[in-house]
PDB file of C-alpha atoms in Angstrom:
ATOM      1  CA  MET A  13     161.113  85.828 -74.153  1.00  0.00           C
ATOM      2  CA  LYS A  14     163.849  84.792 -76.662  1.00  0.00           C
ATOM      3  CA  LYS A  15     166.485  87.360 -77.591  1.00  0.00           C
ATOM      4  CA  ARG A  16     166.267  88.320 -81.201  1.00  0.00           C
ATOM      5  CA  THR A  17     169.684  89.187 -83.227  1.00  0.00           C
ATOM      6  CA  LEU A  18     170.365  92.181 -85.190  1.00  0.00           C
ATOM      7  CA  VAL A  19     173.267  91.877 -87.463  1.00  0.00           C
ATOM      8  CA  LEU A  20     174.871  95.395 -88.608  1.00  0.00           C
ATOM      9  CA  SER A  21     176.583  95.539 -92.019  1.00  0.00           C
ATOM     10  CA  THR A  22     179.347  97.834 -90.533  1.00  0.00           C
ATOM     11  CA  GLY A  23     182.584  96.919 -89.140  1.00  0.00           C
ATOM     12  CA  ASN A  24     183.039 100.511 -87.421  1.00  0.00           C
ATOM     13  CA  ILE A  25     183.481  99.705 -83.819  1.00  0.00           C
ATOM     14  CA  ASN A  26     182.026 102.924 -82.888  1.00  0.00           C
ATOM     15  CA  LYS A  27     178.919 102.471 -84.808  1.00  0.00           C
ATOM     16  CA  VAL A  28     178.383  99.086 -83.063  1.00  0.00           C
ATOM     17  CA  LYS A  29     179.027 100.476 -79.909  1.00  0.00           C
ATOM     18  CA  GLU A  30     176.683 103.368 -80.439  1.00  0.00           C
ATOM     19  CA  ILE A  31     173.947 101.257 -81.673  1.00  0.00           C
ATOM     20  CA  ARG A  32     174.409  98.980 -78.797  1.00  0.00           C
ATOM     21  CA  ASP A  33     174.033 101.723 -76.419  1.00  0.00           C
ATOM     22  CA  ILE A  34     170.942 102.765 -77.826  1.00  0.00           C
ATOM     23  CA  LEU A  35     169.317  99.586 -78.022  1.00  0.00           C
ATOM     24  CA  LYS A  36     170.673  98.393 -74.722  1.00  0.00           C
ATOM     25  CA  ASP A  37     167.093  98.061 -72.942  1.00  0.00           C
ATOM     26  CA  LEU A  38     165.743  95.934 -75.852  1.00  0.00           C
ATOM     27  CA  PRO A  39     166.115  91.973 -75.796  1.00  0.00           C
ATOM     28  CA  ILE A  40     168.245  92.076 -78.725  1.00  0.00           C
ATOM     29  CA  ASP A  41     171.863  90.948 -79.323  1.00  0.00           C
ATOM     30  CA  VAL A  42     173.380  93.517 -81.677  1.00  0.00           C
ATOM     31  CA  VAL A  43     176.659  92.028 -83.377  1.00  0.00           C
ATOM     32  CA  SER A  44     178.809  93.193 -86.496  1.00  0.00           C
ATOM     33  CA  LYS A  45     179.465  91.500 -89.633  1.00  0.00           C
ATOM     34  CA  ASP A  46     182.890  91.370 -88.645  1.00  0.00           C
ATOM     35  CA  GLU A  47     182.070  89.455 -85.727  1.00  0.00           C
ATOM     36  CA  LEU A  48     180.483  86.509 -87.682  1.00  0.00           C
ATOM     37  CA  GLY A  49     183.392  86.382 -89.787  1.00  0.00           C
ATOM     38  CA  LEU A  50     181.803  88.559 -92.824  1.00  0.00           C
ATOM     39  CA  LYS A  51     184.516  91.237 -92.804  1.00  0.00           C
ATOM     40  CA  GLU A  52     185.304  90.446 -96.687  1.00  0.00           C
ATOM     41  CA  ILE A  53     181.865  91.714 -97.800  1.00  0.00           C
ATOM     42  CA  ASP A  54     182.260  95.104 -99.514  1.00  0.00           C
ATOM     43  CA  VAL A  55     179.183  96.597-101.224  1.00  0.00           C
ATOM     44  CA  ILE A  56     179.632  99.012-104.471  1.00  0.00           C
ATOM     45  CA  GLU A  57     177.366 101.877-103.332  1.00  0.00           C
ATOM     46  CA  ASP A  58     176.010 102.819-106.718  1.00  0.00           C
ATOM     47  CA  GLY A  59     172.381 103.429-105.961  1.00  0.00           C
ATOM     48  CA  GLU A  60     170.666 106.608-106.793  1.00  0.00           C
ATOM     49  CA  THR A  61     169.570 107.416-103.202  1.00  0.00           C
ATOM     50  CA  LEU A  62     170.558 106.859 -99.733  1.00  0.00           C
ATOM     51  CA  GLU A  63     167.808 104.438 -99.412  1.00  0.00           C
ATOM     52  CA  GLU A  64     169.039 102.246-102.053  1.00  0.00           C
ATOM     53  CA  ASN A  65     172.237 102.039-101.093  1.00  0.00           C
ATOM     54  CA  ALA A  66     171.405 101.212 -97.475  1.00  0.00           C
ATOM     55  CA  ILE A  67     169.020  98.427 -98.552  1.00  0.00           C
ATOM     56  CA  LYS A  68     171.849  97.102-100.771  1.00  0.00           C
ATOM     57  CA  LYS A  69     174.245  96.820 -98.242  1.00  0.00           C
ATOM     58  CA  ALA A  70     171.766  94.962 -95.792  1.00  0.00           C
ATOM     59  CA  LYS A  71     170.706  92.767 -98.644  1.00  0.00           C
ATOM     60  CA  ALA A  72     174.566  91.809 -99.194  1.00  0.00           C
ATOM     61  CA  ILE A  73     174.676  90.117 -96.006  1.00  0.00           C
ATOM     62  CA  LYS A  74     171.051  88.796 -95.165  1.00  0.00           C
ATOM     63  CA  ASP A  75     171.331  85.595 -96.896  1.00  0.00           C
ATOM     64  CA  ARG A  76     174.784  84.932 -94.949  1.00  0.00           C
ATOM     65  CA  VAL A  77     173.134  85.488 -91.382  1.00  0.00           C
ATOM     66  CA  GLN A  78     170.451  84.474 -89.048  1.00  0.00           C
ATOM     67  CA  GLY A  79     168.385  87.321 -87.689  1.00  0.00           C
ATOM     68  CA  MET A  80     167.405  91.008 -88.448  1.00  0.00           C
ATOM     69  CA  VAL A  81     169.933  92.798 -90.700  1.00  0.00           C
ATOM     70  CA  MET A  82     170.572  96.896 -90.363  1.00  0.00           C
ATOM     71  CA  ALA A  83     172.730  98.717 -92.767  1.00  0.00           C
ATOM     72  CA  ASP A  84     172.762 102.655 -93.247  1.00  0.00           C
ATOM     73  CA  ASP A  85     173.961 105.382 -95.575  1.00  0.00           C
ATOM     74  CA  THR A  86     174.767 108.958 -94.872  1.00  0.00           C
ATOM     75  CA  GLY A  87     174.972 112.022 -97.095  1.00  0.00           C
ATOM     76  CA  LEU A  88     175.726 115.805 -96.961  1.00  0.00           C
ATOM     77  CA  PHE A  89     173.296 117.773 -99.141  1.00  0.00           C
ATOM     78  CA  VAL A  90     174.245 121.440 -99.661  1.00  0.00           C
ATOM     79  CA  ASP A  91     171.611 123.586-101.047  1.00  0.00           C
ATOM     80  CA  TYR A  92     174.092 126.041-102.990  1.00  0.00           C
ATOM     81  CA  LEU A  93     175.627 123.060-104.784  1.00  0.00           C
ATOM     82  CA  ASN A  94     172.092 121.534-105.765  1.00  0.00           C
ATOM     83  CA  GLY A  95     172.263 118.569-103.006  1.00  0.00           C
ATOM     84  CA  GLU A  96     175.949 117.766-103.801  1.00  0.00           C
ATOM     85  CA  PRO A  97     178.000 115.932-102.627  1.00  0.00           C
ATOM     86  CA  GLY A  98     174.889 113.979-101.592  1.00  0.00           C
ATOM     87  CA  ILE A  99     175.132 110.497-101.979  1.00  0.00           C
ATOM     88  CA  LYS A 100     178.798 110.597-103.040  1.00  0.00           C
ATOM     89  CA  SER A 101     179.878 112.414-100.054  1.00  0.00           C
ATOM     90  CA  ALA A 102     182.232 109.382 -99.014  1.00  0.00           C
ATOM     91  CA  ARG A 103     183.801 109.576-102.426  1.00  0.00           C
ATOM     92  CA  TYR A 104     183.214 113.359-103.369  1.00  0.00           C
ATOM     93  CA  SER A 105     187.002 113.809-104.157  1.00  0.00           C
ATOM     94  CA  GLY A 106     187.124 110.703-106.547  1.00  0.00           C
ATOM     95  CA  PRO A 107     188.224 107.247-106.404  1.00  0.00           C
ATOM     96  CA  ASP A 108     191.000 107.957-103.862  1.00  0.00           C
ATOM     97  CA  ALA A 109     188.753 110.169-101.667  1.00  0.00           C
ATOM     98  CA  THR A 110     189.899 110.747 -98.141  1.00  0.00           C
ATOM     99  CA  ASP A 111     187.968 113.014 -95.683  1.00  0.00           C
ATOM    100  CA  GLU A 112     190.704 115.900 -96.073  1.00  0.00           C
ATOM    101  CA  LYS A 113     190.330 115.475 -99.663  1.00  0.00           C
ATOM    102  CA  ASN A 114     186.507 115.826 -99.448  1.00  0.00           C
ATOM    103  CA  ILE A 115     186.435 118.835 -97.366  1.00  0.00           C
ATOM    104  CA  GLN A 116     189.019 120.525 -99.515  1.00  0.00           C
ATOM    105  CA  LYS A 117     186.802 119.976-102.686  1.00  0.00           C
ATOM    106  CA  LEU A 118     183.775 121.203-100.573  1.00  0.00           C
ATOM    107  CA  LEU A 119     185.596 124.496 -99.398  1.00  0.00           C
ATOM    108  CA  LYS A 120     186.820 125.127-102.954  1.00  0.00           C
ATOM    109  CA  ALA A 121     183.219 124.711-104.325  1.00  0.00           C
ATOM    110  CA  LEU A 122     181.644 127.118-101.873  1.00  0.00           C
ATOM    111  CA  GLU A 123     184.683 129.404-102.240  1.00  0.00           C
ATOM    112  CA  GLY A 124     183.112 133.267-102.035  1.00  0.00           C
ATOM    113  CA  VAL A 125     179.649 131.985-101.146  1.00  0.00           C
ATOM    114  CA  PRO A 126     178.485 134.030 -97.998  1.00  0.00           C
ATOM    115  CA  MET A 127     177.085 132.300 -94.933  1.00  0.00           C
ATOM    116  CA  ASP A 128     173.460 132.691 -95.407  1.00  0.00           C
ATOM    117  CA  LYS A 129     173.728 130.680 -98.669  1.00  0.00           C
ATOM    118  CA  ARG A 130     175.904 127.688 -97.266  1.00  0.00           C
ATOM    119  CA  THR A 131     172.938 125.979 -95.789  1.00  0.00           C
ATOM    120  CA  ALA A 132     173.009 121.991 -95.684  1.00  0.00           C
ATOM    121  CA  THR A 133     171.326 119.161 -94.390  1.00  0.00           C
ATOM    122  CA  PHE A 134     172.870 115.708 -93.142  1.00  0.00           C
ATOM    123  CA  LYS A 135     170.885 112.824 -93.861  1.00  0.00           C
ATOM    124  CA  THR A 136     171.130 109.000 -92.561  1.00  0.00           C
ATOM    125  CA  VAL A 137     168.881 106.380 -93.675  1.00  0.00           C
ATOM    126  CA  ILE A 138     168.662 103.071 -91.875  1.00  0.00           C
ATOM    127  CA  ALA A 139     167.741  99.798 -93.766  1.00  0.00           C
ATOM    128  CA  LEU A 140     166.355  97.184 -91.769  1.00  0.00           C
ATOM    129  CA  ILE A 141     165.725  93.741 -93.327  1.00  0.00           C
ATOM    130  CA  MET A 142     163.330  91.304 -90.879  1.00  0.00           C
ATOM    131  CA  GLU A 143     163.821  87.583 -90.429  1.00  0.00           C
ATOM    132  CA  ASP A 144     161.052  86.925 -92.892  1.00  0.00           C
ATOM    133  CA  GLY A 145     162.801  89.289 -95.645  1.00  0.00           C
ATOM    134  CA  GLU A 146     160.394  92.545 -94.924  1.00  0.00           C
ATOM    135  CA  VAL A 147     162.509  95.733 -95.654  1.00  0.00           C
ATOM    136  CA  LEU A 148     161.705  98.636 -93.307  1.00  0.00           C
ATOM    137  CA  THR A 149     163.501 102.196 -93.574  1.00  0.00           C
ATOM    138  CA  VAL A 150     163.942 105.128 -91.171  1.00  0.00           C
ATOM    139  CA  THR A 151     165.329 108.595 -91.974  1.00  0.00           C
ATOM    140  CA  GLY A 152     167.142 110.919 -89.516  1.00  0.00           C
ATOM    141  CA  GLU A 153     168.034 114.798 -90.779  1.00  0.00           C
ATOM    142  CA  CYS A 154     170.284 117.209 -88.921  1.00  0.00           C
ATOM    143  CA  LYS A 155     170.239 120.903 -90.507  1.00  0.00           C
ATOM    144  CA  GLY A 156     172.986 123.372 -90.523  1.00  0.00           C
ATOM    145  CA  LYS A 157     175.453 125.234 -92.551  1.00  0.00           C
ATOM    146  CA  ILE A 158     178.970 124.998 -93.999  1.00  0.00           C
ATOM    147  CA  ALA A 159     181.855 126.808 -92.158  1.00  0.00           C
ATOM    148  CA  PHE A 160     184.625 128.612 -94.255  1.00  0.00           C
ATOM    149  CA  LYS A 161     187.177 126.651 -92.867  1.00  0.00           C
ATOM    150  CA  LYS A 162     187.534 123.474 -90.599  1.00  0.00           C
ATOM    151  CA  ARG A 163     186.829 124.177 -86.915  1.00  0.00           C
ATOM    152  CA  GLY A 164     187.298 121.396 -84.234  1.00  0.00           C
ATOM    153  CA  GLN A 165     189.035 118.141 -83.706  1.00  0.00           C
ATOM    154  CA  SER A 166     186.550 115.268 -83.023  1.00  0.00           C
ATOM    155  CA  GLY A 167     184.493 113.631 -85.248  1.00  0.00           C
ATOM    156  CA  PHE A 168     185.305 112.327 -88.848  1.00  0.00           C
ATOM    157  CA  GLY A 169     184.178 113.178 -92.396  1.00  0.00           C
ATOM    158  CA  TYR A 170     182.709 116.510 -92.821  1.00  0.00           C
ATOM    159  CA  ASP A 171     182.356 117.129 -89.051  1.00  0.00           C
ATOM    160  CA  PRO A 172     184.762 120.000 -89.041  1.00  0.00           C
ATOM    161  CA  LEU A 173     182.660 121.859 -91.535  1.00  0.00           C
ATOM    162  CA  PHE A 174     179.086 121.454 -90.459  1.00  0.00           C
ATOM    163  CA  ILE A 175     178.059 123.964 -88.277  1.00  0.00           C
ATOM    164  CA  VAL A 176     174.756 122.722 -86.609  1.00  0.00           C
ATOM    165  CA  ASP A 177     171.715 124.883 -86.439  1.00  0.00           C
ATOM    166  CA  GLY A 178     171.126 126.222 -82.655  1.00  0.00           C
ATOM    167  CA  TYR A 179     174.493 125.247 -81.574  1.00  0.00           C
ATOM    168  CA  ASP A 180     176.825 127.751 -83.921  1.00  0.00           C
ATOM    169  CA  LYS A 181     179.599 125.078 -83.610  1.00  0.00           C
ATOM    170  CA  THR A 182     180.581 122.175 -85.850  1.00  0.00           C
ATOM    171  CA  PHE A 183     180.024 118.666 -85.048  1.00  0.00           C
ATOM    172  CA  ALA A 184     183.895 118.609 -84.437  1.00  0.00           C
ATOM    173  CA  GLU A 185     183.733 121.373 -81.931  1.00  0.00           C
ATOM    174  CA  LEU A 186     180.837 120.100 -80.014  1.00  0.00           C
ATOM    175  CA  GLY A 187     182.259 116.677 -79.445  1.00  0.00           C
ATOM    176  CA  ASN A 188     181.072 113.106 -79.816  1.00  0.00           C
ATOM    177  CA  ASN A 189     178.946 113.133 -76.657  1.00  0.00           C
ATOM    178  CA  ILE A 190     176.974 116.127 -77.918  1.00  0.00           C
ATOM    179  CA  LYS A 191     176.748 114.886 -81.591  1.00  0.00           C
ATOM    180  CA  ASN A 192     175.659 111.322 -80.806  1.00  0.00           C
ATOM    181  CA  ASN A 193     172.604 113.078 -79.126  1.00  0.00           C
ATOM    182  CA  ILE A 194     171.539 115.208 -81.966  1.00  0.00           C
ATOM    183  CA  SER A 195     173.151 114.009 -84.966  1.00  0.00           C
ATOM    184  CA  HIS A 196     171.175 112.806 -88.109  1.00  0.00           C
ATOM    185  CA  ARG A 197     172.367 109.144 -87.301  1.00  0.00           C
ATOM    186  CA  ALA A 198     171.226 109.592 -83.847  1.00  0.00           C
ATOM    187  CA  ARG A 199     167.839 110.620 -84.974  1.00  0.00           C
ATOM    188  CA  ALA A 200     167.485 107.892 -87.424  1.00  0.00           C
ATOM    189  CA  LEU A 201     168.616 105.419 -84.611  1.00  0.00           C
ATOM    190  CA  GLU A 202     165.970 106.747 -82.159  1.00  0.00           C
ATOM    191  CA  LYS A 203     163.245 105.957 -84.769  1.00  0.00           C
ATOM    192  CA  LEU A 204     164.842 102.579 -85.244  1.00  0.00           C
ATOM    193  CA  ARG A 205     164.317 102.130 -81.531  1.00  0.00           C
ATOM    194  CA  ILE A 206     160.955 102.905 -81.722  1.00  0.00           C
ATOM    195  CA  VAL A 207     160.303 100.498 -84.634  1.00  0.00           C
ATOM    196  CA  LEU A 208     162.142  97.642 -83.039  1.00  0.00           C
ATOM    197  CA  THR A 209     160.326  98.235 -79.418  1.00  0.00           C
ATOM    198  CA  ASN A 210     156.968  98.136 -81.374  1.00  0.00           C
ATOM    199  CA  ILE A 211     157.845  94.921 -83.048  1.00  0.00           C
ATOM    200  CA  ILE A 212     158.903  93.300 -79.904  1.00  0.00           C
ATOM    201  CA  GLU A 213     155.592  94.431 -78.077  1.00  0.00           C
ATOM    202  CA  ASP A 214     153.529  92.896 -80.998  1.00  0.00           C
ATOM    203  CA  ASP A 215     155.686  89.507 -80.386  1.00  0.00           C
ATOM    204  CA  ILE A 216     154.819  89.852 -76.562  1.00  0.00           C
ATOM    205  CA  ASP A 217     151.148  90.414 -77.154  1.00  0.00           C
ATOM    206  CA  GLU A 218     151.211  87.334 -79.821  1.00  0.00           C
ATOM    207  CA  ASP A 219     152.880  85.204 -77.411  1.00  0.00           C
ATOM    208  CA  SER A 220     150.253  86.031 -74.642  1.00  0.00           C
ATOM    209  CA  SER A 221     147.382  85.373 -76.841  1.00  0.00           C
ATOM    210  CA  CYS A 222     148.694  81.980 -77.569  1.00  0.00           C
ATOM    211  CA  GLN A 223     149.060  80.825 -73.923  1.00  0.00           C
TER     212      GLN A 223
END
């Protein structure tokens, strides 16, 4: 059976490696947009939902490549802040946002708030555009609480603040090996793997019936 191609809208080599690993048992070649010479494509994430942003990022490169296209968007939704920073998580502290500035703004917004009211949910939405243009989305979630200060050295973004339910440690304390098995993105990617597996099995069934 001919291998299919899955183009990722990210240039993040860690994301690419993670996705390749999760899909390694499928007849799919996973390539990043950077590997196809599309590094210059930079999408303005102005959608009102994670789904809108993920689909927009996927559509931005769909007409430039052959095969399926995948993009994702992630947000941290803090209950006490009515869902903020939410879809603006990456740019929470403004146009010149950095991980550190975002963390400090979030800690300031939650100053004096007790732990039982610091509940939050990390969400990742993955958009998959098929060769024929059909759009599919899957969602992964991870619940936890926001720490009073940074804890741990690994990870990125809000990882030093997000205490994962059931672990009493932040993503940054757990380390990438554990995080990549239990995180919101890992859960969304597992759903994507199931979707792709079913699609490929359907193709095999169709090929068999045509012989």
